[in-house]
XYZ file of C-alpha atoms in Angstrom:
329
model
C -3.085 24.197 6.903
C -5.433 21.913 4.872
C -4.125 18.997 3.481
C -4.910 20.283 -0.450
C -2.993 23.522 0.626
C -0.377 21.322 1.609
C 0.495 19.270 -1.095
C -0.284 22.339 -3.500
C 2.764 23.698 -1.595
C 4.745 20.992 -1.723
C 4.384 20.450 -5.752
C 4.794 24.186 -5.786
C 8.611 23.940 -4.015
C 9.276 20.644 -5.874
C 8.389 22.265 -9.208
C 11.146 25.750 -7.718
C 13.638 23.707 -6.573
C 14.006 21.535 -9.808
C 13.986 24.203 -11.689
C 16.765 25.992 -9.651
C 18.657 23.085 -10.043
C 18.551 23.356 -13.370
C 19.944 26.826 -13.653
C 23.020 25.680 -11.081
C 26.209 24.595 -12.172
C 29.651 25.354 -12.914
C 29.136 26.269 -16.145
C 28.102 29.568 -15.646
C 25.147 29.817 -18.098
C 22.973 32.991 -17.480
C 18.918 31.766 -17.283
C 18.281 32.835 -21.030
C 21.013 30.380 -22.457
C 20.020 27.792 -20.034
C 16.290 27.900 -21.362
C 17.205 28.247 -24.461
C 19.769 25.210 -24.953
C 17.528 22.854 -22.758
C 14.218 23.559 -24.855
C 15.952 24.364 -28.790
C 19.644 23.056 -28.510
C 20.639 26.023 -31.368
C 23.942 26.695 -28.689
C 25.407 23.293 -28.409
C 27.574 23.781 -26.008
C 24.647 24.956 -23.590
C 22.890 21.828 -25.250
C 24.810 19.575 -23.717
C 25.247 21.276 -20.115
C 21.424 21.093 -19.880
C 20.015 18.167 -21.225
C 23.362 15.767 -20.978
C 24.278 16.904 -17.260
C 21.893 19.028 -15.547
C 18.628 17.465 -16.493
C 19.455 14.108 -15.656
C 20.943 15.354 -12.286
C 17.414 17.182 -11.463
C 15.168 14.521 -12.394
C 17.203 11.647 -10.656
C 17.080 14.355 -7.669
C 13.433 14.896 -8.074
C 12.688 10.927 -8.702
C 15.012 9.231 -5.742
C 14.048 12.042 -3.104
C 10.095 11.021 -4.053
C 11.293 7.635 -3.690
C 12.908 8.040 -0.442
C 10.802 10.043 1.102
C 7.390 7.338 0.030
C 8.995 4.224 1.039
C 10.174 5.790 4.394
C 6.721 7.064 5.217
C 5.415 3.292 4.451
C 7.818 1.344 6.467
C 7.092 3.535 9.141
C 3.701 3.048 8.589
C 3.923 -1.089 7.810
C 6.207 -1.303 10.922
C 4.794 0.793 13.601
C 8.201 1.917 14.440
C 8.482 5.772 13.992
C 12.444 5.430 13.684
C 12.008 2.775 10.398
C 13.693 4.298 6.809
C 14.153 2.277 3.909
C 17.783 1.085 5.273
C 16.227 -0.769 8.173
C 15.222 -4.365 5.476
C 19.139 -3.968 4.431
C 17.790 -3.458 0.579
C 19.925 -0.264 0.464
C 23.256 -2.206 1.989
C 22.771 -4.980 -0.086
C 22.314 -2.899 -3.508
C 25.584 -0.703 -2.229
C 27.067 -4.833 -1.970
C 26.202 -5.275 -5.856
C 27.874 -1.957 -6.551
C 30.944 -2.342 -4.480
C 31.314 -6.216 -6.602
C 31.468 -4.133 -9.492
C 33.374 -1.817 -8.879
C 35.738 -4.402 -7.031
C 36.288 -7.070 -9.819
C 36.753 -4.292 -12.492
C 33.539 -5.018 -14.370
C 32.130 -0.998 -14.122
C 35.040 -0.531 -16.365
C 34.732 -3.056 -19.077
C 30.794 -2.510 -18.777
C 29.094 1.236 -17.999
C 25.756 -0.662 -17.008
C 27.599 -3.203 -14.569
C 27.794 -1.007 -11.691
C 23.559 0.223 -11.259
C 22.978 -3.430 -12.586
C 24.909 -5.261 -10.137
C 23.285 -2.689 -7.415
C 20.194 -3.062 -8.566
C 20.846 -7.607 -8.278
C 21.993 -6.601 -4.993
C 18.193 -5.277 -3.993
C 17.033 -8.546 -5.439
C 19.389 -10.476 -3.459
C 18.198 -8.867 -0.127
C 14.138 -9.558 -1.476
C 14.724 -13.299 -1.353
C 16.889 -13.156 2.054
C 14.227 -11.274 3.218
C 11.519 -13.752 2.574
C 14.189 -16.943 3.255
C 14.982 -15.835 6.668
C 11.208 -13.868 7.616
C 9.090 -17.320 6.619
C 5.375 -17.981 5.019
C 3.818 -15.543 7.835
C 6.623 -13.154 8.770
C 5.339 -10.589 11.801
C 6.683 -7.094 11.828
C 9.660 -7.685 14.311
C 10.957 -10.758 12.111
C 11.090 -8.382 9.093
C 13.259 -6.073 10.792
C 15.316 -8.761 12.508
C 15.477 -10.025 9.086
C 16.709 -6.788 7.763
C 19.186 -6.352 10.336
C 20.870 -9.500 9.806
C 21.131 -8.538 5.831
C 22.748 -5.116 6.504
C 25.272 -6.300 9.018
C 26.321 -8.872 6.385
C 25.947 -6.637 3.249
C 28.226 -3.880 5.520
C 30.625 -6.719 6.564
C 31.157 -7.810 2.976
C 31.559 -4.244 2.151
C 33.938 -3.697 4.533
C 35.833 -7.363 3.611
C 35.900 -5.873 -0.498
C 37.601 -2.165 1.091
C 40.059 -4.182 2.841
C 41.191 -6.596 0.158
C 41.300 -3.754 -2.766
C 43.828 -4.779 -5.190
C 45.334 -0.928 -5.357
C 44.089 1.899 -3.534
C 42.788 3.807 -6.141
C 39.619 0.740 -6.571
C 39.304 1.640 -2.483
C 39.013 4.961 -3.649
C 36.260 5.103 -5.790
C 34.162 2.562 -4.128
C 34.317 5.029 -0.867
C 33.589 7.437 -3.319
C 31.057 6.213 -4.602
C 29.093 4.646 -1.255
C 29.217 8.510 0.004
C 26.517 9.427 -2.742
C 26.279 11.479 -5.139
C 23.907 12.806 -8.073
C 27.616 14.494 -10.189
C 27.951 13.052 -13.619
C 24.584 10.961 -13.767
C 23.576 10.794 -17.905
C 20.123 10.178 -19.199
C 21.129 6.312 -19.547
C 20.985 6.097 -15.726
C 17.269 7.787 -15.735
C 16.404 5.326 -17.993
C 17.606 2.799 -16.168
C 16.182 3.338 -13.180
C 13.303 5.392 -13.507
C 11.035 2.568 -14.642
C 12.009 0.515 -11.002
C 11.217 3.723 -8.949
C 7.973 4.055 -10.743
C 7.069 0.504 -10.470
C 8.113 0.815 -7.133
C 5.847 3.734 -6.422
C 2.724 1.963 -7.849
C 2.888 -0.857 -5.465
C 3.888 1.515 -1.949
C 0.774 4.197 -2.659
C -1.516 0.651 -3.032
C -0.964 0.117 0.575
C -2.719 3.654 1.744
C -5.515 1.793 2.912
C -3.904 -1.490 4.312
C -1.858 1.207 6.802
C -4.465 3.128 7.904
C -6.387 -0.184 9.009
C -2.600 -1.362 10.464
C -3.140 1.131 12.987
C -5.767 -0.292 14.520
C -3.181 -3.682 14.873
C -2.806 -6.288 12.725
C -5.770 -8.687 13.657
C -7.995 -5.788 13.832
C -6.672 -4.852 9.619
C -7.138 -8.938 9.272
C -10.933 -8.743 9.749
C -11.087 -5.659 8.068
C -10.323 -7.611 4.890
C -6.758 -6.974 4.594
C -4.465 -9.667 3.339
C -1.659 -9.068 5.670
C 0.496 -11.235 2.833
C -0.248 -9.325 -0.067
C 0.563 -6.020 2.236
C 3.896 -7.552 3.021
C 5.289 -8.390 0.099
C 3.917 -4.848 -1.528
C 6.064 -3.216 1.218
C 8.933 -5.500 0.502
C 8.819 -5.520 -2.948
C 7.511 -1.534 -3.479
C 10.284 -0.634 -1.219
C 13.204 -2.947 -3.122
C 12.556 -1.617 -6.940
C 12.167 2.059 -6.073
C 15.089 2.292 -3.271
C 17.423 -0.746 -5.303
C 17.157 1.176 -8.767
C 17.770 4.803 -6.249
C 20.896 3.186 -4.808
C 22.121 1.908 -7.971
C 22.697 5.482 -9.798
C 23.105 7.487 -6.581
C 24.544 5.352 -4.447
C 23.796 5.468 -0.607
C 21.518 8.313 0.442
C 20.779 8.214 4.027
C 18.569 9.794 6.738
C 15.615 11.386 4.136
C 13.190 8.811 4.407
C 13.567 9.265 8.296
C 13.372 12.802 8.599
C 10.608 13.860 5.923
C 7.688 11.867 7.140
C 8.327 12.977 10.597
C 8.357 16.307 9.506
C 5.007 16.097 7.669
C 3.122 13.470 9.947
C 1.975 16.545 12.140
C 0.241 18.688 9.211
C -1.237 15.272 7.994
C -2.241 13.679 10.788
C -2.189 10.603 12.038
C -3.865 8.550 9.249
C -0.846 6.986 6.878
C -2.768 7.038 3.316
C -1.974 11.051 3.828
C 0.961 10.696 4.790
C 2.230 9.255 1.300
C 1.708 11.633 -1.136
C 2.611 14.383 1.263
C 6.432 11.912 2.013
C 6.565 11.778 -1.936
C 6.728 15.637 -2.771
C 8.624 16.646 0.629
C 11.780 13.719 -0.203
C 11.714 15.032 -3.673
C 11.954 18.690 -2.105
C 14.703 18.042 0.552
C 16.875 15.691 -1.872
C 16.582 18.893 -4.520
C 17.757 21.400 -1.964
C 20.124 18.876 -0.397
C 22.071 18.490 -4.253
C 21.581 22.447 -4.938
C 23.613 23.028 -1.593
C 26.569 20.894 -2.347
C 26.917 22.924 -5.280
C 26.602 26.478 -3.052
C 28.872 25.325 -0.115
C 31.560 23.796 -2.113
C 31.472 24.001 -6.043
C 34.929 22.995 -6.699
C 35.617 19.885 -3.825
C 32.665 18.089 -5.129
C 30.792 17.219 -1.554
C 29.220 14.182 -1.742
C 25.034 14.646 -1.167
C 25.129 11.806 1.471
C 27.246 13.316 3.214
C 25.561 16.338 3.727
C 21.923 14.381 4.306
C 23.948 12.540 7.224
C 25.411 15.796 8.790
C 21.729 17.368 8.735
C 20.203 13.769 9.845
C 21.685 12.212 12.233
C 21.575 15.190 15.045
C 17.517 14.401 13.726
C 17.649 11.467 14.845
C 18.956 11.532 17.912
C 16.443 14.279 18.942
C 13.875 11.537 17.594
C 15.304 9.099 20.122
C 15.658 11.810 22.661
C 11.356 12.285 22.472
C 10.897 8.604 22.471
C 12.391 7.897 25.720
C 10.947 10.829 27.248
C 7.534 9.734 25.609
C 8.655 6.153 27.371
C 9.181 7.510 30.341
């Protein structure tokens, strides 16, 4: 398959599968109502199913797949490391952090913005740890040592805020929420978010040609003209908007950045400038069909979509570490 033919088939599913999500939902609207109360609004109870709770749930499905699936295929790129997702710089633990404070201290219920706010101060947070702990001229390993360290101490502090919960019913919706979920998202959270993921997005697909001359190693990209710096810091920064303001109004959403590039990277190739747009439309496609299943499987227990991510990622994964070795040895 050509790579045009390839990302013409990708839009092609993304453009299905958001507009199957659209048309699923307990509300049992046939297709005509749906259309017509998302484009004229003359039926306002199908009014408000469509453009108050359905089209904010497809978009933020469309936008944080994109999202995950881009800065996946770029860390994996950045890093050399074929097992690297947007988890592994602790940007997602330490947004989950700023949500779990919220939630915590009672301020997501005095304040609706608190909770993707503090989330999104929490992905800021784990920027300047990032750059505190990696130094001036950070190497690949030290960024992910780096990002190790902030995870196990976002996790641990996570864990420290479950434990203390003044009543159970805080523990309960901070578990709740860390499971992930697109349910009940308004248009405020697109707003809120969508400009981060975008910004986000302009910085990761400016480092197409910075990873393809990565492959050749770094010193070899150094005389090529790239600033190794500047490439950092995109990936850093690229990587903490779009997956921070993701986190923030989804909460955490594991295992797609790993398994979509991976999935791709053989109809691509092995140059990583392909491998971007291609990670974009495929996240956006899995994270769609990932939210349309939780409403197929189990419409009225309300199954959380990280939940079902990690039940179809992590046997992925482990298959991925299966090859390795074998590659290894």
């Amino acid at each position: 398959m050509s790579y045009r033919l390839l990302l013409a088939a990708l839009a092609v599913l993304v453009v299905l599968l958001f507009a199957i999500s659209l048309l699923i939902g307990p509300a049992g609207l046939d297709v005509g109502t749906s259309i017509a109360g998302l484009l004229n609004g003359d039926n306002e109870a199908a009014r408000l199913v469509m453009r108050e709770i359905r089209l904010p749930r497809a978009i933020l499905g469309l936008a944080i797949g994109a999202t995950l699936g881009l800065s996946g295929a770029v860390l994996q790129g950045y890093l050399r490391n074929p097992l690297a997702d947007p988890g592994v710089l602790g940007i997602s633990a330490s947004a989950s952090l700023g949500a779990v404070i919220a939630l915590y201290t009672g301020l997501s219920g005095a304040f609706a913005l608190a909770l993707p706010l503090m989330a999104m101060g929490g992905a800021v947070a784990a920027v300047v740890l990032i750059q505190l702990l990696s130094g001036t001229h950070a190497g690949t390993l030290t960024l992910i040592l780096s990002g190790v360290a902030i995870t196990s101490l976002s996790g641990a502090l996570t864990s420290l805020a479950l434990n203390l919960s003044p009543n159970p019913f805080a523990a309960v919706e901070i578990l709740f929420w860390m499971l992930g979920s697109l349910a009940d998202r308004s248009m405020l959270h697109v707003y809120l978010s969508l400009p981060f993921m975008l910004a986000g997005w302009l910085m990761l697909f400016a480092l197409g040609r910075a990873l393809d001359a990565l492959t050749l190693g770094a010193d070899v990209a150094s005389s090529m003209g790239i600033r190794l710096r500047r490439t950092q810091w995109l990936a850093v920064l690229g990587t903490a908007a779009s997956v921070g303001a993701a986190t923030a109004v989804a909460g955490s959403i594991s295992f797609v950045g790993l398994i979509v590039p991976h999935l791709l990277r053989p109809l691509v190739g092995a140059q990583p400038s392909r491998l971007l747009t291609a990670s974009a439309l495929g996240g956006a496609a899995l994270l769609l069909a990932s939210d349309i299943a939780t409403r197929i499987i189990a419409p009225g227990r309300d199954l959380k979509l990280g939940v079902l991510t990690a039940i179809v990622g992590a046997p992925f994964f482990l298959w991925l570490v299966i090859k390795n070795r074998r590659n290894v040895l």
